[in-house]
Amino acid sequence: MIYDGVEGPLLWISKGDYEGEVQIFGSSKVQQKAREMIEELVAGDNGPGGFRRGRSGSIWSAAALQASLEDNPPQAIDWVSMRANRHKYEEMKWQDLPPLKKDFYFESEIVASRCEEEVKAWRKANNDIFVDDLKEGEGEKRPFPNPVVTFDEAFLHYPGIMENIVRVGFAKPTPIQSQAWPMSLKGDDLIAIAQTGTGKTLAYLLPGFIHMDGQPVKRDKQDGPGMLVLTPTRELALQIESECNKYSYKGFKCVCVYGGGDRRAQIKAISAGVDIVIATPGRFNDLQMNELINLHSITYLVLDEADRMLDMGFEPQIMKILLDVRPDRQTMMTSATWPTGVRRLAKTYLNNPMMVYVGTLDLAAVNTVQQTVLFCQDEEKKAYLFNFVHNMEPEDKVLIFVGKKIMCDDLSSDMCLRGLAVQSLHGDREQCDREEALKDFKESVVRILVATDLASRGLDVTDVTHVFNFDFPRNIEEYVHRVGRTGRAGRSGASITLVTRGDWRKAADLIPILERAGQEVPDELVLMAERYEKHKREKEMYGSRGGGGRGVRDRGESNWRF
Ligand code: AMP
């Protein structure tokens, strides 16, 4: 319906289940003409509240349509002017924003004095760090800032940040922090290919604090948050929030916004004034669409675990959110992998970013884990697991990974029935139950947690002694993530992985991981990998019906939802 504030004649169209309302506006002459035309049409119909359509299917007579066309011939759409206006409106949308400052880096003399060879050797020795400049177009690459190897080298000019670091007692920056801090403090957009557990959260949070505090218009004069962190899951959002609060700076207020959490409480917290929002894209987009939050004040944006956000189908929400965040912001992106979707996201939403790559797999964590692979039949798996659980020492703590939510419930209720204290974690559980499960496990109220891959990344529980892969993970990256849940913070850990015939296609990927971590590679695993390779070749040669693969199903790949 079109409203122009003038009251005009009304026409109700009722037919079947549909009901329409037409309001006609314009001069009284035009309104009179419309009234006559309507009366003429309605006069032919006796039905209650209805009227007959013309033969053309239109409620207007052919003559009336023709007359209307003559009065108002259809106009061609002027795409050129529409496009020109789009830019104009885009500029108007952003014209009243406060000025933005991005460069806060003071390179110390000692950092500047490191020679190229020294820097190269340092990068090699620290997870084989690789840096790149993804600036668009031709021309020289920008120089890469040298890494900082102590906290002082990065934050000497920011005593508030240093106090926090000294308080928690960290010895030195992690490799990603060493290389990412100079880049982000300089104000560059940055892509960090790094996994959870590498210290990536502080790699973007601390420069973000400095960025917000250093804006020409101070925080208390701004109407809305300065930093937004988008992250795929509630668990990660809560974990980032706790990091944010642990290193709190200048009293910045932080709110965590996620689906399943108390929406009203989240809205209330935002309305009370907030500096940092940590959010899952779905819920944040919901608040944005309902105009419950101002996004124009955001100058520091983080897309955390971008690959996982895309895997979870959040791209449309991210796109909508970014439409309302000022385009000249500073954007940080982290991702464990670098697939096409993430590259596209980076190209669209980051502005000439620098890139720091800390190796595809966090093998450093896995190197401290003793990894055992056991071969069994599907129906033997439970017996293996219960054998393990019954032999646990009092100080042991195990994270049991399964492929499906139903198995998660099945195993945890089996254990409960046997009198074991256990918790479970998967995507279908209520948020409060998920939080409680994690809390119980962290605080050792229970020492057994059965979980889907929801828990494979990002969960920071330092004293997990064992990871038990009841179901083999979907892919080898997930294996590394899962195994990396133990052997954390300088401790050693152990993993047990059950492998059944259905897992044969993943056998070949596991071999190099075990080799690189100096673990024993079972002969059965090598044979399995060879058998799958042969099956694949035969399948390629004879098509899907032929060769040794007949009758063998590639199981274990479908229905993985966590
Ligand atoms: P993240 O990769 O951000 O999930 O961090 C994993 C854990 O490492 C968190 O508990 C951090 O508090 C911790 N951490 C972050 N930076 C350092 C550091 N420089 N030294 C030791 N631990 C750190």
GROMACS .gro file of N, CA and C in nm, residues 354-497:
model
  432
  354MET      N    1   4.705  -0.773   0.485
  354MET     CA    2   4.827  -0.850   0.504
  354MET      C    3   4.783  -0.988   0.550
  355MET      N    4   4.873  -1.085   0.534
  355MET     CA    5   4.835  -1.220   0.574
  355MET      C    6   4.947  -1.284   0.656
  356VAL      N    7   4.908  -1.351   0.763
  356VAL     CA    8   5.005  -1.428   0.841
  356VAL      C    9   4.954  -1.571   0.847
  357TYR      N   10   5.039  -1.662   0.808
  357TYR     CA   11   4.999  -1.801   0.796
  357TYR      C   12   5.084  -1.882   0.892
  358VAL      N   13   5.017  -1.952   0.984
  358VAL     CA   14   5.096  -2.023   1.086
  358VAL      C   15   5.090  -2.174   1.065
  359GLY      N   16   5.090  -2.216   0.942
  359GLY     CA   17   5.088  -2.361   0.915
  359GLY      C   18   4.946  -2.412   0.916
  360THR      N   19   4.918  -2.510   0.829
  360THR     CA   20   4.779  -2.557   0.818
  360THR      C   21   4.735  -2.630   0.943
  361LEU      N   22   4.822  -2.707   1.001
  361LEU     CA   23   4.781  -2.787   1.115
  361LEU      C   24   4.865  -2.752   1.236
  362ASP      N   25   4.799  -2.749   1.349
  362ASP     CA   26   4.868  -2.716   1.472
  362ASP      C   27   4.940  -2.840   1.525
  363LEU      N   28   5.042  -2.880   1.452
  363LEU     CA   29   5.109  -3.005   1.489
  363LEU      C   30   5.187  -2.991   1.618
  364ALA      N   31   5.216  -2.865   1.655
  364ALA     CA   32   5.292  -2.846   1.779
  364ALA      C   33   5.216  -2.908   1.896
  365ALA      N   34   5.083  -2.885   1.899
  365ALA     CA   35   5.003  -2.941   2.009
  365ALA      C   36   5.003  -3.093   2.000
  366VAL      N   37   4.989  -3.142   1.877
  366VAL     CA   38   4.975  -3.286   1.859
  366VAL      C   39   5.106  -3.358   1.894
  367ASN      N   40   5.216  -3.287   1.880
  367ASN     CA   41   5.345  -3.350   1.909
  367ASN      C   42   5.360  -3.390   2.055
  368THR      N   43   5.284  -3.325   2.141
  368THR     CA   44   5.296  -3.359   2.283
  368THR      C   45   5.195  -3.467   2.324
  369VAL      N   46   5.128  -3.526   2.225
  369VAL     CA   47   5.025  -3.625   2.255
  369VAL      C   48   5.067  -3.762   2.205
  370GLN      N   49   5.056  -3.858   2.293
  370GLN     CA   50   5.086  -3.995   2.252
  370GLN      C   51   4.960  -4.052   2.185
  371GLN      N   52   4.972  -4.086   2.057
  371GLN     CA   53   4.852  -4.121   1.980
  371GLN      C   54   4.846  -4.272   1.951
  372THR      N   55   4.737  -4.333   1.994
  372THR     CA   56   4.719  -4.478   1.970
  372THR      C   57   4.602  -4.498   1.876
  373VAL      N   58   4.621  -4.590   1.781
  373VAL     CA   59   4.513  -4.621   1.687
  373VAL      C   60   4.474  -4.767   1.709
  374LEU      N   61   4.344  -4.792   1.731
  374LEU     CA   62   4.298  -4.930   1.755
  374LEU      C   63   4.198  -4.969   1.646
  375PHE      N   64   4.211  -5.090   1.595
  375PHE     CA   65   4.122  -5.135   1.488
  375PHE      C   66   4.016  -5.228   1.547
  376CYS      N   67   3.892  -5.206   1.512
  376CYS     CA   68   3.784  -5.289   1.566
  376CYS      C   69   3.664  -5.288   1.473
  377GLN      N   70   3.565  -5.369   1.509
  377GLN     CA   71   3.438  -5.369   1.434
  377GLN      C   72   3.346  -5.264   1.499
  378ASP      N   73   3.248  -5.220   1.424
  378ASP     CA   74   3.155  -5.120   1.479
  378ASP      C   75   3.092  -5.167   1.610
  379GLU      N   76   3.053  -5.295   1.612
  379GLU     CA   77   2.981  -5.344   1.731
  379GLU      C   78   3.073  -5.363   1.852
  380GLU      N   79   3.204  -5.353   1.830
  380GLU     CA   80   3.297  -5.369   1.943
  380GLU      C   81   3.333  -5.234   2.009
  381LYS      N   82   3.292  -5.126   1.944
  381LYS     CA   83   3.339  -4.995   1.990
  381LYS      C   84   3.305  -4.967   2.136
  382LYS      N   85   3.180  -4.997   2.174
  382LYS     CA   86   3.138  -4.966   2.312
  382LYS      C   87   3.223  -5.042   2.413
  383ALA      N   88   3.253  -5.168   2.380
  383ALA     CA   89   3.333  -5.249   2.473
  383ALA      C   90   3.471  -5.185   2.492
  384TYR      N   91   3.529  -5.136   2.381
  384TYR     CA   92   3.660  -5.069   2.391
  384TYR      C   93   3.650  -4.947   2.481
  385LEU      N   94   3.543  -4.871   2.459
  385LEU     CA   95   3.528  -4.747   2.535
  385LEU      C   96   3.510  -4.776   2.685
  386PHE      N   97   3.421  -4.870   2.716
  386PHE     CA   98   3.397  -4.897   2.858
  386PHE      C   99   3.520  -4.958   2.925
  387ASN      N  100   3.595  -5.035   2.849
  387ASN     CA  101   3.720  -5.087   2.902
  387ASN      C  102   3.813  -4.971   2.940
  388PHE      N  103   3.819  -4.873   2.852
  388PHE     CA  104   3.905  -4.755   2.879
  388PHE      C  105   3.854  -4.681   3.003
  389VAL      N  106   3.724  -4.653   3.005
  389VAL     CA  107   3.667  -4.573   3.114
  389VAL      C  108   3.687  -4.642   3.249
  390HIS      N  109   3.669  -4.775   3.251
  390HIS     CA  110   3.684  -4.846   3.378
  390HIS      C  111   3.828  -4.849   3.427
  391ASN      N  112   3.921  -4.825   3.335
  391ASN     CA  113   4.063  -4.824   3.375
  391ASN      C  114   4.119  -4.684   3.396
  392MET      N  115   4.029  -4.586   3.397
  392MET     CA  116   4.079  -4.447   3.416
  392MET      C  117   4.133  -4.429   3.558
  393GLU      N  118   4.241  -4.353   3.569
  393GLU     CA  119   4.296  -4.318   3.701
  393GLU      C  120   4.215  -4.201   3.756
  394PRO      N  121   4.216  -4.181   3.889
  394PRO     CA  122   4.134  -4.074   3.947
  394PRO      C  123   4.162  -3.935   3.888
  395GLU      N  124   4.287  -3.907   3.850
  395GLU     CA  125   4.316  -3.772   3.799
  395GLU      C  126   4.299  -3.761   3.646
  396ASP      N  127   4.258  -3.870   3.584
  396ASP     CA  128   4.238  -3.865   3.438
  396ASP      C  129   4.112  -3.786   3.403
  397LYS      N  130   4.117  -3.724   3.287
  397LYS     CA  131   4.001  -3.648   3.238
  397LYS      C  132   3.991  -3.676   3.088
  398VAL      N  133   3.877  -3.727   3.042
  398VAL     CA  134   3.870  -3.769   2.902
  398VAL      C  135   3.760  -3.696   2.826
  399LEU      N  136   3.794  -3.662   2.703
  399LEU     CA  137   3.699  -3.602   2.610
  399LEU      C  138   3.672  -3.708   2.505
  400ILE      N  139   3.548  -3.756   2.499
  400ILE     CA  140   3.514  -3.864   2.405
  400ILE      C  141   3.442  -3.801   2.284
  401PHE      N  142   3.498  -3.819   2.166
  401PHE     CA  143   3.438  -3.760   2.048
  401PHE      C  144   3.356  -3.862   1.970
  402VAL      N  145   3.234  -3.820   1.934
  402VAL     CA  146   3.150  -3.905   1.850
  402VAL      C  147   3.107  -3.825   1.727
  403GLY      N  148   3.057  -3.898   1.625
  403GLY     CA  149   3.020  -3.831   1.501
  403GLY      C  150   2.880  -3.772   1.503
  404LYS      N  151   2.789  -3.834   1.577
  404LYS     CA  152   2.650  -3.789   1.570
  404LYS      C  153   2.594  -3.756   1.708
  405LYS      N  154   2.498  -3.663   1.707
  405LYS     CA  155   2.437  -3.619   1.834
  405LYS      C  156   2.370  -3.736   1.904
  406ILE      N  157   2.306  -3.822   1.825
  406ILE     CA  158   2.231  -3.933   1.885
  406ILE      C  159   2.326  -4.028   1.959
  407MET      N  160   2.445  -4.045   1.903
  407MET     CA  161   2.545  -4.132   1.968
  407MET      C  162   2.594  -4.065   2.097
  408CYS      N  163   2.600  -3.934   2.093
  408CYS     CA  164   2.643  -3.858   2.210
  408CYS      C  165   2.546  -3.886   2.326
  409ASP      N  166   2.415  -3.876   2.295
  409ASP     CA  167   2.313  -3.903   2.398
  409ASP      C  168   2.318  -4.049   2.441
  410ASP      N  169   2.334  -4.136   2.343
  410ASP     CA  170   2.332  -4.280   2.369
  410ASP      C  171   2.446  -4.318   2.465
  411LEU      N  172   2.566  -4.274   2.433
  411LEU     CA  173   2.681  -4.312   2.516
  411LEU      C  174   2.671  -4.250   2.656
  412SER      N  175   2.631  -4.120   2.661
  412SER     CA  176   2.630  -4.057   2.793
  412SER      C  177   2.522  -4.120   2.880
  413SER      N  178   2.405  -4.157   2.822
  413SER     CA  179   2.304  -4.219   2.909
  413SER      C  180   2.348  -4.360   2.949
  414ASP      N  181   2.415  -4.433   2.859
  414ASP     CA  182   2.471  -4.564   2.896
  414ASP      C  183   2.564  -4.553   3.017
  415MET      N  184   2.648  -4.450   3.014
  415MET     CA  185   2.744  -4.431   3.123
  415MET      C  186   2.673  -4.392   3.253
  416CYS      N  187   2.572  -4.303   3.238
  416CYS     CA  188   2.495  -4.264   3.358
  416CYS      C  189   2.435  -4.387   3.423
  417LEU      N  190   2.376  -4.474   3.337
  417LEU     CA  191   2.312  -4.595   3.391
  417LEU      C  192   2.413  -4.683   3.464
  418ARG      N  193   2.537  -4.675   3.421
  418ARG     CA  194   2.640  -4.754   3.489
  418ARG      C  195   2.700  -4.678   3.609
  419GLY      N  196   2.640  -4.568   3.643
  419GLY     CA  197   2.682  -4.496   3.762
  419GLY      C  198   2.803  -4.406   3.742
  420LEU      N  199   2.836  -4.374   3.615
  420LEU     CA  200   2.952  -4.288   3.591
  420LEU      C  201   2.907  -4.142   3.584
  421ALA      N  202   2.990  -4.053   3.638
  421ALA     CA  203   2.959  -3.909   3.631
  421ALA      C  204   3.004  -3.859   3.494
  422VAL      N  205   2.909  -3.817   3.411
  422VAL     CA  206   2.942  -3.783   3.273
  422VAL      C  207   2.857  -3.664   3.229
  423GLN      N  208   2.909  -3.588   3.136
  423GLN     CA  209   2.832  -3.481   3.075
  423GLN      C  210   2.838  -3.498   2.924
  424SER      N  211   2.745  -3.435   2.853
  424SER     CA  212   2.749  -3.445   2.706
  424SER      C  213   2.730  -3.307   2.644
  425LEU      N  214   2.785  -3.292   2.526
  425LEU     CA  215   2.783  -3.161   2.458
  425LEU      C  216   2.757  -3.181   2.309
  426HIS      N  217   2.644  -3.131   2.263
  426HIS     CA  218   2.619  -3.130   2.118
  426HIS      C  219   2.521  -3.019   2.085
  427GLY      N  220   2.506  -2.993   1.955
  427GLY     CA  221   2.433  -2.875   1.909
  427GLY      C  222   2.284  -2.877   1.938
  428ASP      N  223   2.225  -2.992   1.970
  428ASP     CA  224   2.081  -2.995   1.997
  428ASP      C  225   2.048  -2.972   2.144
  429ARG      N  226   2.150  -2.963   2.227
  429ARG     CA  227   2.120  -2.940   2.369
  429ARG      C  228   2.091  -2.793   2.393
  430GLU      N  229   2.009  -2.766   2.491
  430GLU     CA  230   1.979  -2.627   2.526
  430GLU      C  231   2.108  -2.555   2.563
  431GLN      N  232   2.110  -2.424   2.536
  431GLN     CA  233   2.232  -2.349   2.564
  431GLN      C  234   2.274  -2.360   2.711
  432CYS      N  235   2.177  -2.352   2.802
  432CYS     CA  236   2.215  -2.356   2.944
  432CYS      C  237   2.275  -2.493   2.978
  433ASP      N  238   2.222  -2.599   2.914
  433ASP     CA  239   2.278  -2.733   2.941
  433ASP      C  240   2.419  -2.745   2.884
  434ARG      N  241   2.440  -2.683   2.768
  434ARG     CA  242   2.574  -2.687   2.707
  434ARG      C  243   2.674  -2.616   2.797
  435GLU      N  244   2.630  -2.499   2.847
  435GLU     CA  245   2.721  -2.422   2.933
  435GLU      C  246   2.752  -2.498   3.061
  436GLU      N  247   2.648  -2.564   3.115
  436GLU     CA  248   2.668  -2.638   3.238
  436GLU      C  249   2.761  -2.757   3.214
  437ALA      N  250   2.741  -2.825   3.100
  437ALA     CA  251   2.826  -2.942   3.068
  437ALA      C  252   2.973  -2.900   3.065
  438LEU      N  253   2.996  -2.789   2.999
  438LEU     CA  254   3.133  -2.741   2.985
  438LEU      C  255   3.192  -2.698   3.120
  439LYS      N  256   3.109  -2.632   3.197
  439LYS     CA  257   3.153  -2.586   3.329
  439LYS      C  258   3.187  -2.707   3.418
  440ASP      N  259   3.097  -2.804   3.417
  440ASP     CA  260   3.121  -2.925   3.498
  440ASP      C  261   3.253  -2.992   3.458
  441PHE      N  262   3.278  -2.994   3.328
  441PHE     CA  263   3.399  -3.060   3.281
  441PHE      C  264   3.523  -2.978   3.316
  442LYS      N  265   3.513  -2.846   3.293
  442LYS     CA  266   3.626  -2.757   3.325
  442LYS      C  267   3.661  -2.765   3.473
  443GLU      N  268   3.556  -2.766   3.556
  443GLU     CA  269   3.580  -2.763   3.701
  443GLU      C  270   3.595  -2.903   3.761
  444SER      N  271   3.602  -3.002   3.673
  444SER     CA  272   3.622  -3.143   3.714
  444SER      C  273   3.511  -3.198   3.803
  445VAL      N  274   3.390  -3.140   3.791
  445VAL     CA  275   3.275  -3.200   3.858
  445VAL      C  276   3.250  -3.336   3.792
  446VAL      N  277   3.266  -3.341   3.660
  446VAL     CA  278   3.270  -3.469   3.589
  446VAL      C  279   3.406  -3.477   3.521
  447ARG      N  280   3.455  -3.599   3.502
  447ARG     CA  281   3.585  -3.614   3.436
  447ARG      C  282   3.569  -3.680   3.300
  448ILE      N  283   3.440  -3.697   3.258
  448ILE     CA  284   3.415  -3.755   3.126
  448ILE      C  285   3.318  -3.661   3.052
  449LEU      N  286   3.357  -3.619   2.934
  449LEU     CA  287   3.267  -3.539   2.850
  449LEU      C  288   3.254  -3.608   2.716
  450VAL      N  289   3.129  -3.642   2.678
  450VAL     CA  290   3.105  -3.700   2.545
  450VAL      C  291   3.058  -3.585   2.456
  451ALA      N  292   3.122  -3.568   2.341
  451ALA     CA  293   3.090  -3.449   2.261
  451ALA      C  294   3.100  -3.479   2.111
  452THR      N  295   3.028  -3.398   2.035
  452THR     CA  296   3.047  -3.399   1.889
  452THR      C  297   3.162  -3.302   1.858
  453ASP      N  298   3.186  -3.278   1.731
  453ASP     CA  299   3.297  -3.189   1.696
  453ASP      C  300   3.273  -3.044   1.735
  454LEU      N  301   3.157  -3.017   1.790
  454LEU     CA  302   3.133  -2.885   1.849
  454LEU      C  303   3.245  -2.852   1.948
  455ALA      N  304   3.299  -2.957   2.011
  455ALA     CA  305   3.402  -2.935   2.114
  455ALA      C  306   3.543  -2.954   2.059
  456SER      N  307   3.555  -2.981   1.928
  456SER     CA  308   3.689  -3.014   1.880
  456SER      C  309   3.777  -2.891   1.864
  457ARG      N  310   3.712  -2.777   1.842
  457ARG     CA  311   3.792  -2.655   1.826
  457ARG      C  312   3.758  -2.558   1.937
  458GLY      N  313   3.855  -2.488   1.976
  458GLY     CA  314   3.826  -2.370   2.058
  458GLY      C  315   3.808  -2.395   2.205
  459LEU      N  316   3.779  -2.517   2.246
  459LEU     CA  317   3.755  -2.534   2.389
  459LEU      C  318   3.886  -2.540   2.463
  460ASP      N  319   3.896  -2.452   2.558
  460ASP     CA  320   4.022  -2.434   2.626
  460ASP      C  321   4.013  -2.495   2.765
  461VAL      N  322   4.027  -2.625   2.773
  461VAL     CA  323   4.030  -2.693   2.903
  461VAL      C  324   4.170  -2.752   2.914
  462THR      N  325   4.248  -2.697   3.005
  462THR     CA  326   4.391  -2.727   3.001
  462THR      C  327   4.428  -2.866   3.053
  463ASP      N  328   4.341  -2.927   3.139
  463ASP     CA  329   4.386  -3.050   3.203
  463ASP      C  330   4.323  -3.178   3.148
  464VAL      N  331   4.284  -3.175   3.019
  464VAL     CA  332   4.232  -3.298   2.958
  464VAL      C  333   4.350  -3.393   2.940
  465THR      N  334   4.341  -3.513   2.998
  465THR     CA  335   4.455  -3.606   2.986
  465THR      C  336   4.440  -3.698   2.865
  466HIS      N  337   4.312  -3.726   2.827
  466HIS     CA  338   4.290  -3.819   2.716
  466HIS      C  339   4.183  -3.767   2.619
  467VAL      N  340   4.207  -3.794   2.492
  467VAL     CA  341   4.102  -3.775   2.392
  467VAL      C  342   4.070  -3.914   2.338
  468PHE      N  343   3.941  -3.949   2.341
  468PHE     CA  344   3.903  -4.082   2.291
  468PHE      C  345   3.815  -4.061   2.168
  469ASN      N  346   3.868  -4.094   2.050
  469ASN     CA  347   3.790  -4.080   1.927
  469ASN      C  348   3.706  -4.206   1.907
  470PHE      N  349   3.585  -4.202   1.962
  470PHE     CA  350   3.495  -4.318   1.949
  470PHE      C  351   3.460  -4.336   1.801
  471ASP      N  352   3.428  -4.225   1.735
  471ASP     CA  353   3.410  -4.226   1.588
  471ASP      C  354   3.526  -4.151   1.527
  472PHE      N  355   3.575  -4.200   1.417
  472PHE     CA  356   3.685  -4.131   1.350
  472PHE      C  357   3.633  -3.996   1.299
  473PRO      N  358   3.712  -3.891   1.308
  473PRO     CA  359   3.663  -3.759   1.262
  473PRO      C  360   3.638  -3.755   1.110
  474ARG      N  361   3.561  -3.655   1.070
  474ARG     CA  362   3.525  -3.641   0.928
  474ARG      C  363   3.646  -3.623   0.839
  475ASN      N  364   3.744  -3.552   0.887
  475ASN     CA  365   3.862  -3.528   0.806
  475ASN      C  366   3.982  -3.510   0.898
  476ILE      N  367   4.098  -3.502   0.838
  476ILE     CA  368   4.219  -3.507   0.918
  476ILE      C  369   4.241  -3.376   0.996
  477GLU      N  370   4.189  -3.265   0.943
  477GLU     CA  371   4.199  -3.139   1.019
  477GLU      C  372   4.126  -3.154   1.153
  478GLU      N  373   4.008  -3.216   1.143
  478GLU     CA  374   3.930  -3.233   1.266
  478GLU      C  375   4.002  -3.327   1.362
  479TYR      N  376   4.074  -3.426   1.308
  479TYR     CA  377   4.152  -3.516   1.394
  479TYR      C  378   4.254  -3.434   1.473
  480VAL      N  379   4.323  -3.345   1.402
  480VAL     CA  380   4.427  -3.265   1.467
  480VAL      C  381   4.364  -3.172   1.573
  481HIS      N  382   4.250  -3.115   1.537
  481HIS     CA  383   4.181  -3.031   1.636
  481HIS      C  384   4.144  -3.109   1.761
  482ARG      N  385   4.086  -3.227   1.738
  482ARG     CA  386   4.041  -3.309   1.853
  482ARG      C  387   4.161  -3.346   1.941
  483VAL      N  388   4.263  -3.401   1.877
  483VAL     CA  389   4.379  -3.448   1.954
  483VAL      C  390   4.445  -3.331   2.027
  484GLY      N  391   4.437  -3.213   1.966
  484GLY     CA  392   4.495  -3.093   2.028
  484GLY      C  393   4.421  -3.047   2.152
  485ARG      N  394   4.307  -3.110   2.184
  485ARG     CA  395   4.236  -3.073   2.308
  485ARG      C  396   4.311  -3.125   2.431
  486THR      N  397   4.402  -3.220   2.410
  486THR     CA  398   4.484  -3.264   2.522
  486THR      C  399   4.628  -3.222   2.493
  487GLY      N  400   4.716  -3.245   2.588
  487GLY     CA  401   4.855  -3.203   2.568
  487GLY      C  402   4.869  -3.053   2.559
  488ARG      N  403   4.780  -2.980   2.630
  488ARG     CA  404   4.783  -2.834   2.624
  488ARG      C  405   4.865  -2.774   2.737
  489ALA      N  406   4.902  -2.649   2.717
  489ALA     CA  407   4.974  -2.570   2.818
  489ALA      C  408   5.094  -2.646   2.874
  490GLY      N  409   5.173  -2.704   2.784
  490GLY     CA  410   5.297  -2.768   2.825
  490GLY      C  411   5.280  -2.906   2.887
  491ARG      N  412   5.155  -2.955   2.899
  491ARG     CA  413   5.137  -3.090   2.956
  491ARG      C  414   5.144  -3.193   2.844
  492SER      N  415   5.156  -3.320   2.886
  492SER     CA  416   5.150  -3.424   2.783
  492SER      C  417   5.011  -3.486   2.790
  493GLY      N  418   4.972  -3.551   2.683
  493GLY     CA  419   4.839  -3.611   2.680
  493GLY      C  420   4.841  -3.737   2.597
  494ALA      N  421   4.727  -3.805   2.591
  494ALA     CA  422   4.719  -3.928   2.512
  494ALA      C  423   4.589  -3.929   2.434
  495SER      N  424   4.593  -3.987   2.316
  495SER     CA  425   4.469  -4.002   2.240
  495SER      C  426   4.453  -4.147   2.197
  496ILE      N  427   4.329  -4.191   2.193
  496ILE     CA  428   4.298  -4.326   2.145
  496ILE      C  429   4.197  -4.307   2.032
  497THR      N  430   4.223  -4.366   1.919
  497THR     CA  431   4.132  -4.350   1.806
  497THR      C  432   4.086  -4.487   1.758
   0.00000   0.00000   0.00000
